Amino acid sequence: MTERRLWSWLAVAMGGLYFLLPLVGMFDFSMRMQRDGYSFEAYRVVLADPQFQQTFGYSVVLALLTIVLGILIVVPTAYFVRLRFPGLRPIVEFLTLLPLVIPPIVIVFGYIRIYNTSSVLPMTGSWWGTNLLLLFGYATLSLPYMYRSVDTGLRTIDIASLTEAAQSLGAGWARILAIVILPNVFVSVLSGAFLTFAIVIGEYVFAALLNVGSFGPYMVWMGGNRAYEPSALAVVAFAITWACMGLIQLFTRFSKFSTVRR
Amino acid sequence: MTTSVASLPAAFKPRQVLSWFGVAPFFLFATLFLILPTLNIVLGAFRNAEGQVTLENLGKLLAPSIRSAFWISIELSLLTAALGCLFGFLIAAAITVGGLPRPLRNAILTFSGVASNFAGVPLAFAFIATLGRLGFVTMLLRHWFGINLYGAGFNIVSFLGLALTYLYFQIPLMVLIITPALEGLRREWREAAESLGANGFQYWRLVALPVLWPSLLGTLALLFANAFGAVATAIALTGSSLSIAPIVLFAQIRGDVLNDPHLGYAIAFAMILLTAIANAIYIFLRMRAERWVK
C-alpha cells in the first residue's frame, strides 16, 4: 500500500515538473526585458502596441460572433433532433464530430478552393466575404464542443413537457426556443461558449491562410521578430485559457447544484 | 377556452414541415462549410488540372521530399501518442488507484483540461522560453549543473524538441480520457485477484490491463490523430524549417513552393485518410471498451 503510494507521488511529481517548468520558464522570460531585474516591461510594451490592441480586439469580436452563430445553429438543431427526429441523431452527431477528425488545415484548404475569387461564391474576394468565411470556419471548429454541451444540457430537462406547456400558452417555435429552451440550457451553452472563446482567440491556421490580421498571426509575427514580448503574449493567452476553463468549472458546478434543487 | 386537455396534444402536434425548418440551417451549414470543402479535396485528389480522373496526384506523394515529410509526421505522432499514453496512464493511475489525496486528483484533472487546450502558438513560445538557447531550463542546467544542452546536440527546433512540446497537450488528453476508464475498474476485481494469491504485478497483467487495453489502444489512435493534425505549434516553434506533412501542406496552400494545387489536394487527402483511420480505430475500440467499463 505505502509502496503504491510512493510510486503515485513519484509519477505526479515528475509530471508536475514537466508541466510546471514551461509555465515558469515562460513567465520568467517574459519578466526579463529590462536588464536590471524583473519587470513587467514586456507586458507594457505588448499591451501598448496598437497592433496588439487591434488584432486582439478583432479576435475577441470574432469569438463572440462565433459563439452567437454557434448557438443559433446548434440549439434549434439539438432541440428538434431530441423532440422530433431521434432518427437523425447519429447523423447529426457524426457531422458535429467531423471537425475533430478532419485536420483544420484541410478544412480551410477546402474553403480556399471552393470560395476563391474564381468560384461560384467568391467569398475570399472581398474583406467582408473573407471575414464571414472565417466566422463560418470557426463556427465549424466549435461544432463538436457546442453540440455536445447543448445536447447534454437538453438531456437534463423535460423538453416535451416544456414545449407542450409553452404551446398551450400560445407560443410559436421561435418564442419557445428563445424564452423557454435557451434559458434552461444556458449554463451548458456557456461551457461550450467558453471553450469556443479559448479556441478562437489563439487560432492561427485559418486566419493565416485566409490572410486575416487576427491575434494568432500577430503572435507568430511577434515570435519571429521579438525576444521577450512573445513570452508575455503566451502568458496572456494561457491566462485566457485558464479563465475560460475556470468559468466552465464554475458554471458546471452551478448547474449541478441547480438540477439537484429542481 | 374550455377545450379538454385530453384533446389538446393532437392539435398541438406541430406540422413536421415546420420542424424541418429547425434543423435545415444546420444541414445547410454543415454541407457548405464541412462536407463540400472536404469532398472538393477528396475529389480533387483524383483529378488533374483538366478535370480528368487520375491517380497521378497520389503518385506525387511518393516523391522523396513528400514521403519523408509524411514519414516524419507519422513518427512524431506515433512517438508522442505512445509516450503521451504511457505518462498519461501513469499519472491517471496515480490519481485514481494510487491512493493520493482527492483534492490533488481534482486539481490534476482541472489542470489537464486547461493544458489539453493550451496548444498552438503560445505553447511553442512557452517551450522556447524554457528550452530555447537562452531558455529557463537551458540556463539553469548550464549554471547549476554545468550541463550544456545545446553543446550536447539538443535543439528545441528539432524533431526531439517538437516531440517534447507536443507531449504538453498529449499527456493531459490521455489523463482526461483514461481516468474514467481507470475509475471503472472495480475494487472487487483486485480483491478477488489478491484473495487468489495474485501480487500487484499479476493483477495488472492478468486482470486490469486486459480490461483496459481497448481504451488504451483507442486513446493511442486518438492521440495519433491529435498530433497529426497540429500545425500552429510546429510553425510557431520551427518556423517551417522542420518538414512535417501539415507544414508542407501549409506551404503548398501559401504557394511558397512548387505551387501545384493538385499535389496539395493529394497531401490533404492523405492527411484525412490517416486521421480518419485513427479515429475509426478509436471509435471502434471505445465501443468495445464500454462493454467492460461501466
Coordinates of C-alpha atoms in Angstrom, one line a residue:
Chain A
M1 CA 0.0 0.0 0.0
T2 CA 2.7 2.5 1.0
E3 CA 4.8 1.3 -1.9
R4 CA 2.0 2.0 -4.3
R5 CA 1.5 5.5 -2.8
L6 CA 5.2 6.2 -3.2
W7 CA 5.0 5.3 -6.9
S8 CA 2.0 7.5 -7.3
W9 CA 3.7 10.5 -5.7
L10 CA 6.7 9.9 -7.9
A11 CA 4.6 9.9 -11.1
V12 CA 2.7 13.0 -10.1
A13 CA 6.0 14.8 -9.1
M14 CA 7.6 14.0 -12.4
G15 CA 4.5 15.1 -14.3
G16 CA 4.3 18.3 -12.2
L17 CA 7.9 19.1 -13.0
Y18 CA 7.3 18.7 -16.7
F19 CA 4.1 20.7 -16.7
L20 CA 5.2 23.5 -14.4
L21 CA 8.7 24.2 -15.9
P22 CA 7.4 25.6 -19.2
L23 CA 5.0 27.8 -17.3
V24 CA 7.7 29.0 -15.0
G25 CA 10.1 29.4 -18.0
M26 CA 7.5 31.4 -19.9
F27 CA 6.8 33.7 -17.0
D28 CA 10.4 34.1 -16.1
F29 CA 11.4 35.0 -19.7
S30 CA 8.5 37.5 -20.0
M31 CA 9.8 39.4 -17.0
R32 CA 13.4 39.8 -18.2
M33 CA 13.1 42.5 -20.8
Q34 CA 15.0 45.1 -18.6
R35 CA 18.5 44.0 -17.7
D36 CA 18.5 45.3 -14.1
G37 CA 15.9 42.8 -12.8
Y38 CA 12.4 41.6 -13.1
S39 CA 9.8 43.9 -14.6
F40 CA 6.5 44.0 -16.5
E41 CA 8.2 46.0 -19.3
A42 CA 7.4 43.3 -21.9
Y43 CA 3.7 43.3 -20.9
R44 CA 3.7 47.1 -21.0
V45 CA 5.2 47.2 -24.5
V46 CA 2.8 44.5 -25.8
L47 CA -0.3 45.9 -24.3
A48 CA 0.6 49.4 -25.6
D49 CA 1.2 48.1 -29.1
P50 CA -1.7 49.4 -31.3
Q51 CA -1.3 46.2 -33.4
F52 CA -1.9 44.1 -30.3
Q53 CA -5.0 46.1 -29.4
Q54 CA -6.3 45.9 -32.9
T55 CA -5.7 42.1 -33.5
F56 CA -6.8 41.1 -30.0
G57 CA -10.0 43.2 -30.3
Y58 CA -10.7 41.7 -33.6
S59 CA -10.3 38.2 -32.3
V60 CA -12.5 38.9 -29.3
V61 CA -15.3 40.2 -31.5
L62 CA -14.9 37.3 -33.8
A63 CA -15.0 34.8 -30.9
L64 CA -18.2 36.4 -29.6
L65 CA -19.8 36.3 -33.1
T66 CA -18.7 32.7 -33.4
I67 CA -20.5 31.8 -30.2
V68 CA -23.7 33.6 -31.2
L69 CA -23.6 31.8 -34.6
G70 CA -22.9 28.5 -32.9
I71 CA -25.9 29.0 -30.6
L72 CA -28.2 29.9 -33.5
I73 CA -27.2 26.8 -35.4
V74 CA -26.8 24.2 -32.6
V75 CA -29.6 25.0 -30.2
P76 CA -32.6 24.6 -32.6
T77 CA -30.9 21.5 -34.2
A78 CA -30.3 19.8 -30.9
Y79 CA -33.8 20.6 -29.7
F80 CA -35.6 19.4 -32.8
V81 CA -33.5 16.3 -33.0
R82 CA -34.4 15.4 -29.5
L83 CA -38.0 16.3 -29.8
R84 CA -39.0 15.3 -33.4
F85 CA -36.2 13.5 -35.3
P86 CA -34.5 11.0 -33.0
G87 CA -33.6 9.1 -36.1
L88 CA -31.4 11.9 -37.3
R89 CA -29.4 11.8 -34.1
P90 CA -26.5 9.6 -35.3
I91 CA -26.1 11.7 -38.5
V92 CA -26.0 15.0 -36.6
E93 CA -23.6 13.5 -34.1
F94 CA -21.3 12.2 -36.8
L95 CA -21.4 15.6 -38.6
T96 CA -20.6 17.6 -35.4
L97 CA -17.7 15.3 -34.6
L98 CA -16.2 15.6 -38.1
P99 CA -14.2 18.8 -37.3
L100 CA -12.2 16.8 -34.8
V101 CA -11.5 14.1 -37.4
I102 CA -10.6 16.3 -40.4
P103 CA -7.5 18.4 -39.7
P104 CA -8.4 22.1 -39.6
I105 CA -5.8 22.9 -42.2
V106 CA -7.6 20.6 -44.7
I107 CA -10.9 22.3 -44.0
V108 CA -9.5 25.7 -44.7
F109 CA -7.8 24.4 -47.8
G110 CA -11.2 23.3 -49.0
Y111 CA -12.6 26.7 -48.3
I112 CA -9.9 28.4 -50.3
R113 CA -10.5 26.0 -53.2
I114 CA -14.3 26.4 -53.2
Y115 CA -14.8 30.0 -52.2
N116 CA -11.8 31.6 -54.1
T117 CA -12.1 34.6 -56.4
S118 CA -12.8 32.4 -59.5
S119 CA -15.5 30.3 -57.9
V120 CA -19.3 30.5 -57.8
L121 CA -19.3 32.1 -54.4
P122 CA -16.1 34.3 -54.3
M123 CA -16.1 34.9 -50.6
T124 CA -12.3 35.4 -50.4
G125 CA -12.5 38.2 -52.9
S126 CA -13.8 40.8 -50.5
W127 CA -13.0 42.0 -47.0
W128 CA -16.5 41.2 -45.8
G129 CA -16.6 37.8 -47.5
T130 CA -13.3 36.7 -46.0
N131 CA -14.3 37.7 -42.5
L132 CA -17.6 35.9 -43.0
L133 CA -15.8 32.8 -44.2
L134 CA -13.5 32.9 -41.2
L135 CA -16.6 33.2 -38.9
F136 CA -18.2 30.2 -40.6
G137 CA -14.9 28.3 -40.3
Y138 CA -14.7 29.0 -36.6
A139 CA -18.3 28.1 -36.1
T140 CA -17.5 24.8 -37.8
L141 CA -14.5 24.2 -35.5
S142 CA -16.7 24.9 -32.5
L143 CA -19.5 22.5 -33.5
P144 CA -18.2 19.5 -31.6
Y145 CA -18.0 21.4 -28.3
M146 CA -21.2 23.4 -28.8
Y147 CA -23.3 20.4 -29.8
R148 CA -22.1 18.2 -27.1
S149 CA -22.6 20.7 -24.3
V150 CA -26.1 21.8 -25.6
D151 CA -27.2 18.2 -26.0
T152 CA -26.0 17.3 -22.5
G153 CA -28.0 20.3 -21.2
L154 CA -31.2 19.2 -23.1
R155 CA -30.9 15.8 -21.5
T156 CA -31.4 17.2 -18.0
I157 CA -34.7 19.0 -18.8
D158 CA -38.1 17.6 -20.0
I159 CA -38.3 19.4 -23.3
A160 CA -41.5 17.6 -24.4
S161 CA -43.5 18.9 -21.4
L162 CA -41.9 22.4 -21.6
T163 CA -42.8 22.6 -25.3
E164 CA -46.4 21.5 -24.8
A165 CA -46.8 23.9 -21.9
A166 CA -45.4 26.8 -23.9
Q167 CA -47.6 25.8 -26.9
S168 CA -50.7 25.7 -24.8
L169 CA -50.0 29.2 -23.8
G170 CA -49.8 30.2 -27.4
A171 CA -46.1 30.4 -28.0
G172 CA -44.6 29.8 -31.5
W173 CA -41.4 27.9 -32.2
A174 CA -39.1 30.9 -32.2
R175 CA -40.5 32.0 -28.9
I176 CA -40.3 28.6 -27.3
L177 CA -36.6 28.3 -28.3
A178 CA -35.7 31.8 -27.2
I179 CA -37.5 32.1 -23.9
V180 CA -38.2 28.6 -22.8
I181 CA -35.5 26.2 -24.1
L182 CA -32.4 28.5 -24.3
P183 CA -32.6 29.9 -20.7
N184 CA -33.0 26.3 -19.5
V185 CA -29.8 25.1 -21.2
F186 CA -28.0 28.4 -20.8
V187 CA -25.4 27.1 -18.4
S188 CA -24.5 24.2 -20.7
V189 CA -24.3 26.6 -23.6
L190 CA -21.9 28.7 -21.7
S191 CA -19.4 25.9 -21.1
G192 CA -19.4 25.3 -24.9
A193 CA -19.1 29.0 -25.4
F194 CA -16.0 29.5 -23.2
L195 CA -14.2 26.6 -24.9
T196 CA -15.1 28.2 -28.2
F197 CA -13.7 31.5 -27.0
A198 CA -10.4 30.0 -25.9
I199 CA -10.0 28.2 -29.2
V200 CA -10.9 31.2 -31.5
I201 CA -8.7 33.7 -29.6
G202 CA -5.5 31.8 -30.3
E203 CA -6.4 30.2 -33.6
Y204 CA -3.6 30.6 -36.2
V205 CA -4.0 28.3 -39.3
F206 CA -7.4 29.6 -40.6
A207 CA -6.5 33.2 -40.0
A208 CA -3.1 32.9 -41.6
L209 CA -4.3 31.1 -44.7
L210 CA -7.2 33.4 -45.2
N211 CA -4.8 36.4 -44.7
V212 CA -6.7 37.9 -41.8
G213 CA -5.0 40.0 -39.2
S214 CA -6.2 38.3 -36.0
F215 CA -4.4 37.6 -32.7
G216 CA -2.9 34.2 -33.8
P217 CA -0.9 35.6 -36.8
Y218 CA 0.1 38.6 -34.7
M219 CA 1.6 36.2 -32.1
V220 CA 3.5 34.3 -34.7
W221 CA 4.8 37.6 -36.2
M222 CA 5.9 38.7 -32.8
G223 CA 7.6 35.3 -32.2
G224 CA 9.7 35.8 -35.3
N225 CA 10.7 39.4 -34.6
R226 CA 10.9 40.0 -30.9
A227 CA 12.5 38.2 -27.9
Y228 CA 10.6 38.9 -24.7
E229 CA 7.2 40.0 -26.0
P230 CA 6.2 36.5 -27.2
S231 CA 6.5 35.1 -23.7
A232 CA 4.3 37.9 -22.4
L233 CA 1.8 37.1 -25.1
A234 CA 2.0 33.4 -24.2
V235 CA 1.3 34.3 -20.6
V236 CA -1.7 36.4 -21.6
A237 CA -3.0 33.5 -23.8
F238 CA -2.5 31.0 -21.1
A239 CA -4.4 33.3 -18.6
I240 CA -7.3 33.4 -21.1
T241 CA -7.4 29.6 -21.4
W242 CA -7.3 29.3 -17.6
A243 CA -10.1 31.9 -17.2
C244 CA -12.3 30.1 -19.8
M245 CA -11.7 26.7 -18.2
G246 CA -12.2 28.1 -14.7
L247 CA -15.5 29.6 -15.8
I248 CA -16.6 26.3 -17.3
Q249 CA -15.9 24.6 -14.0
L250 CA -17.7 27.2 -12.1
F251 CA -20.8 27.1 -14.3
T252 CA -21.0 23.3 -14.5
R253 CA -20.8 23.1 -10.7
F254 CA -23.5 25.8 -10.6
S255 CA -25.7 23.8 -13.0
K256 CA -25.3 20.5 -11.0
F257 CA -26.4 22.5 -7.9
S258 CA -29.5 23.8 -9.7
T259 CA -30.5 20.4 -11.1
V260 CA -30.3 18.9 -7.6
R261 CA -32.5 21.6 -6.3
R262 CA -35.0 21.2 -9.0
Chain B
M1 CA -61.5 28.1 -23.7
T2 CA -63.0 25.0 -22.2
T3 CA -61.4 22.5 -24.6
S4 CA -60.5 19.4 -22.6
V5 CA -56.8 18.8 -22.1
A6 CA -57.0 15.3 -23.4
S7 CA -57.9 16.5 -26.9
L8 CA -55.1 19.1 -27.0
P9 CA -51.9 17.1 -27.8
A10 CA -53.2 16.1 -31.2
A11 CA -54.0 19.7 -32.1
F12 CA -50.5 20.7 -30.8
K13 CA -48.6 18.3 -32.9
P14 CA -46.6 20.9 -34.9
R15 CA -46.5 20.2 -38.6
Q16 CA -43.5 18.1 -39.4
V17 CA -42.6 20.6 -42.1
L18 CA -42.1 23.4 -39.5
S19 CA -39.7 21.2 -37.5
W20 CA -37.7 20.7 -40.6
F21 CA -37.0 24.4 -40.7
G22 CA -35.4 24.0 -37.3
V23 CA -32.8 21.5 -38.5
A24 CA -32.4 22.8 -42.0
P25 CA -29.9 25.6 -41.2
F26 CA -27.6 23.1 -39.5
F27 CA -27.6 20.8 -42.5
L28 CA -27.2 23.7 -44.9
F29 CA -24.3 25.0 -42.8
A30 CA -22.6 21.6 -42.5
T31 CA -23.0 21.0 -46.2
L32 CA -21.5 24.3 -47.2
F33 CA -18.6 24.6 -44.7
L34 CA -17.8 21.0 -43.8
I35 CA -18.9 18.4 -46.4
L36 CA -18.5 20.3 -49.7
P37 CA -15.0 21.6 -48.8
T38 CA -13.9 18.1 -47.8
L39 CA -15.5 16.5 -50.8
N40 CA -13.8 19.0 -53.0
I41 CA -10.4 18.0 -51.6
V42 CA -11.1 14.3 -51.9
L43 CA -12.4 14.5 -55.5
G44 CA -9.6 17.0 -56.4
A45 CA -7.0 14.4 -55.2
F46 CA -8.2 12.1 -58.1
R47 CA -8.4 14.7 -60.8
N48 CA -5.8 16.5 -62.9
A49 CA -5.9 20.2 -64.0
E50 CA -8.1 19.3 -66.9
G51 CA -10.7 17.6 -64.7
Q52 CA -9.9 14.1 -65.8
V53 CA -9.8 11.2 -63.3
T54 CA -6.3 10.2 -62.5
L55 CA -4.0 8.7 -59.9
E56 CA -1.2 10.9 -60.9
N57 CA -1.6 13.3 -57.9
L58 CA -1.4 10.4 -55.4
G59 CA 1.7 9.2 -57.2
K60 CA 3.3 12.5 -56.5
L61 CA 3.1 11.7 -52.8
L62 CA 5.9 9.2 -53.4
A63 CA 8.3 11.9 -54.2
P64 CA 11.2 11.7 -51.7
S65 CA 10.5 15.1 -50.1
I66 CA 6.8 14.5 -49.6
R67 CA 7.3 10.9 -48.5
S68 CA 9.9 11.9 -45.9
A69 CA 7.6 14.7 -44.6
F70 CA 4.8 12.2 -44.1
W71 CA 7.2 9.7 -42.5
I72 CA 8.5 12.3 -40.0
S73 CA 4.9 13.3 -39.3
I74 CA 3.9 9.7 -38.6
E75 CA 6.9 9.1 -36.5
L76 CA 6.3 12.3 -34.5
S77 CA 2.6 11.4 -34.0
L78 CA 3.3 7.8 -33.1
L79 CA 6.1 8.7 -30.6
T80 CA 4.1 11.5 -28.9
A81 CA 1.0 9.3 -28.8
A82 CA 2.9 6.4 -27.3
L83 CA 4.7 8.5 -24.7
G84 CA 1.6 10.5 -24.1
C85 CA -0.3 7.3 -23.4
L86 CA 2.4 5.9 -21.1
F87 CA 2.9 9.0 -19.0
G88 CA -0.7 10.0 -19.0
F89 CA -1.6 6.5 -17.9
L90 CA 0.9 6.6 -15.0
I91 CA -0.5 10.0 -13.8
A92 CA -4.1 8.8 -14.2
A93 CA -3.3 5.6 -12.3
A94 CA -1.6 7.6 -9.6
I95 CA -4.6 9.8 -9.0
T96 CA -7.2 7.1 -9.3
V97 CA -5.9 3.8 -7.8
G98 CA -2.7 5.2 -6.3
G99 CA -4.1 6.4 -3.0
L100 CA -3.4 10.0 -3.5
P101 CA -5.5 12.7 -1.7
R102 CA -8.7 13.6 -3.5
P103 CA -8.1 17.3 -3.9
L104 CA -4.9 16.5 -5.8
R105 CA -6.9 14.4 -8.2
N106 CA -9.3 17.2 -8.9
A107 CA -6.5 19.7 -9.3
I108 CA -4.7 17.5 -11.8
L109 CA -7.9 16.9 -13.8
T110 CA -8.7 20.6 -13.9
F111 CA -5.1 21.4 -15.0
S112 CA -5.4 18.6 -17.7
G113 CA -8.5 20.4 -19.0
V114 CA -6.5 23.6 -19.4
A115 CA -3.3 22.1 -20.7
S116 CA -5.0 20.0 -23.3
N117 CA -6.4 23.2 -24.7
F118 CA -3.2 25.1 -24.4
A119 CA -1.8 24.1 -27.8
G120 CA -0.8 26.2 -30.7
V121 CA 1.3 29.3 -30.8
P122 CA 1.5 30.2 -27.1
L123 CA 2.7 26.7 -26.2
A124 CA 5.5 27.0 -28.7
F125 CA 6.6 30.2 -27.0
A126 CA 6.5 28.7 -23.6
F127 CA 8.9 25.9 -24.7
I128 CA 11.2 28.4 -26.5
A129 CA 11.3 30.4 -23.3
T130 CA 12.1 27.2 -21.4
L131 CA 14.3 25.0 -23.6
G132 CA 15.4 27.5 -26.2
R133 CA 19.0 28.7 -26.4
L134 CA 18.5 31.2 -23.7
G135 CA 15.6 29.4 -22.0
F136 CA 15.0 29.0 -18.4
V137 CA 15.9 25.3 -18.1
T138 CA 18.8 25.6 -20.5
M139 CA 20.4 28.3 -18.4
L140 CA 19.5 26.5 -15.1
L141 CA 21.3 23.4 -16.3
R142 CA 24.3 25.3 -17.5
H143 CA 24.8 27.4 -14.4
W144 CA 23.9 24.9 -11.7
F145 CA 24.9 21.6 -13.1
G146 CA 27.3 22.6 -15.8
I147 CA 25.3 20.8 -18.5
N148 CA 25.3 22.4 -21.9
L149 CA 22.2 21.1 -23.6
Y150 CA 22.9 22.8 -26.9
G151 CA 26.5 21.7 -26.8
A152 CA 25.2 18.1 -26.4
G153 CA 23.3 18.5 -29.6
F154 CA 19.8 19.3 -28.3
N155 CA 17.8 21.9 -30.2
I156 CA 14.2 22.9 -29.5
V157 CA 13.8 23.5 -33.3
S158 CA 14.1 19.7 -34.0
F159 CA 12.2 16.5 -34.0
L160 CA 13.0 15.9 -30.3
G161 CA 12.1 19.5 -29.4
L162 CA 8.8 19.2 -31.2
A163 CA 8.0 15.9 -29.6
L164 CA 8.7 17.3 -26.2
T165 CA 6.4 20.2 -26.9
Y166 CA 3.6 18.0 -28.3
L167 CA 3.6 15.9 -25.1
Y168 CA 2.4 19.0 -23.3
F169 CA -1.1 18.5 -24.8
Q170 CA -0.9 14.8 -25.4
I171 CA -0.3 13.7 -21.8
P172 CA -3.2 15.8 -20.4
L173 CA -5.6 14.5 -23.1
M174 CA -4.7 10.9 -22.1
V175 CA -5.2 11.7 -18.4
L176 CA -8.7 13.1 -19.2
I177 CA -9.8 10.1 -21.3
I178 CA -8.3 7.3 -19.3
T179 CA -9.2 8.5 -15.8
P180 CA -12.9 7.4 -16.2
A181 CA -11.8 4.0 -17.5
L182 CA -9.5 3.5 -14.5
E183 CA -12.3 4.5 -12.2
G184 CA -14.4 1.9 -13.8
L185 CA -12.0 -0.8 -12.5
R186 CA -14.0 -2.4 -9.7
R187 CA -12.3 -2.8 -6.4
E188 CA -13.8 -6.4 -6.2
W189 CA -11.6 -7.5 -9.1
R190 CA -8.5 -6.5 -7.3
E191 CA -9.7 -8.1 -4.0
A192 CA -10.7 -11.3 -5.9
A193 CA -7.3 -11.4 -7.5
E194 CA -5.5 -10.8 -4.2
S195 CA -7.5 -13.5 -2.4
L196 CA -6.4 -15.9 -5.1
G197 CA -2.9 -15.0 -4.3
A198 CA -2.0 -12.6 -7.1
N199 CA 0.5 -9.9 -6.5
G200 CA 0.1 -6.3 -7.8
F201 CA 2.0 -7.1 -11.0
Q202 CA -0.1 -10.2 -11.7
Y203 CA -3.3 -8.2 -11.1
W204 CA -2.3 -5.6 -13.6
R205 CA -1.1 -8.1 -16.2
L206 CA -3.9 -10.6 -16.0
V207 CA -7.0 -8.5 -14.9
A208 CA -6.7 -4.7 -15.2
L209 CA -4.8 -4.4 -18.5
P210 CA -6.9 -6.9 -20.5
V211 CA -9.9 -4.9 -19.4
L212 CA -8.2 -1.6 -20.2
W213 CA -6.5 -2.4 -23.4
P214 CA -9.3 -1.4 -25.8
S215 CA -9.3 2.0 -24.0
L216 CA -5.6 2.3 -24.1
L217 CA -5.2 1.4 -27.8
G218 CA -8.2 3.6 -28.7
T219 CA -6.7 6.6 -27.0
L220 CA -3.4 5.9 -28.7
A221 CA -5.2 6.2 -32.0
L222 CA -6.9 9.4 -30.9
L223 CA -3.6 10.9 -29.7
F224 CA -2.1 10.0 -33.0
A225 CA -4.7 11.9 -34.9
N226 CA -4.5 14.8 -32.5
A227 CA -0.7 15.2 -33.1
F228 CA -1.0 14.6 -36.8
G229 CA -3.4 17.5 -37.4
A230 CA -1.5 20.0 -35.3
V231 CA 0.1 22.8 -37.4
A232 CA 0.3 26.0 -35.4
T233 CA 2.6 24.7 -32.7
A234 CA 5.0 23.4 -35.2
I235 CA 5.0 26.5 -37.3
A236 CA 5.5 28.8 -34.3
L237 CA 8.3 26.6 -33.0
T238 CA 10.2 25.7 -36.0
G239 CA 9.2 28.4 -38.5
S240 CA 8.5 25.7 -41.1
S241 CA 12.2 24.6 -41.0
L242 CA 11.2 21.0 -40.0
S243 CA 9.3 19.5 -42.9
I244 CA 6.3 17.6 -41.5
A245 CA 3.2 16.8 -43.6
P246 CA 0.9 19.7 -42.2
I247 CA 3.7 22.2 -42.7
V248 CA 4.3 21.0 -46.3
L249 CA 0.6 21.4 -46.9
F250 CA 0.6 24.9 -45.3
A251 CA 3.5 25.9 -47.6
Q252 CA 1.6 24.4 -50.6
I253 CA -1.5 26.5 -49.8
R254 CA 0.5 29.6 -49.3
G255 CA 2.0 28.9 -52.7
D256 CA 5.6 29.3 -51.5
V257 CA 6.8 26.1 -53.0
L258 CA 6.1 24.2 -56.2
N259 CA 2.6 25.6 -56.3
D260 CA 0.8 22.7 -57.7
P261 CA -2.8 22.7 -56.2
H262 CA -3.4 19.1 -57.1
L263 CA -0.4 18.0 -55.1
G264 CA -2.0 20.0 -52.3
Y265 CA -5.2 18.0 -52.8
A266 CA -3.2 14.8 -52.6
I267 CA -1.4 15.7 -49.4
A268 CA -4.7 16.9 -47.8
F269 CA -6.4 13.7 -48.9
A270 CA -3.6 11.6 -47.4
M271 CA -3.9 13.5 -44.1
I272 CA -7.7 13.0 -44.0
L273 CA -7.2 9.3 -44.7
L274 CA -4.7 8.9 -41.9
T275 CA -6.7 10.8 -39.2
A276 CA -9.9 9.1 -40.3
I277 CA -8.4 5.7 -39.9
A278 CA -7.0 6.6 -36.5
N279 CA -10.4 8.0 -35.4
A280 CA -12.3 4.9 -36.7
I281 CA -9.9 2.7 -34.6
Y282 CA -10.6 5.0 -31.6
I283 CA -14.4 4.8 -32.0
F284 CA -14.4 1.0 -32.6
L285 CA -12.2 0.3 -29.6
R286 CA -14.1 2.7 -27.5
M287 CA -17.3 0.8 -28.1
R288 CA -15.6 -2.4 -27.2
A289 CA -14.2 -0.8 -24.0
E290 CA -17.6 0.3 -22.9
R291 CA -18.8 -3.3 -22.7
W292 CA -16.5 -3.8 -19.7
V293 CA -16.0 -0.4 -18.1
K294 CA -19.4 0.8 -17.0

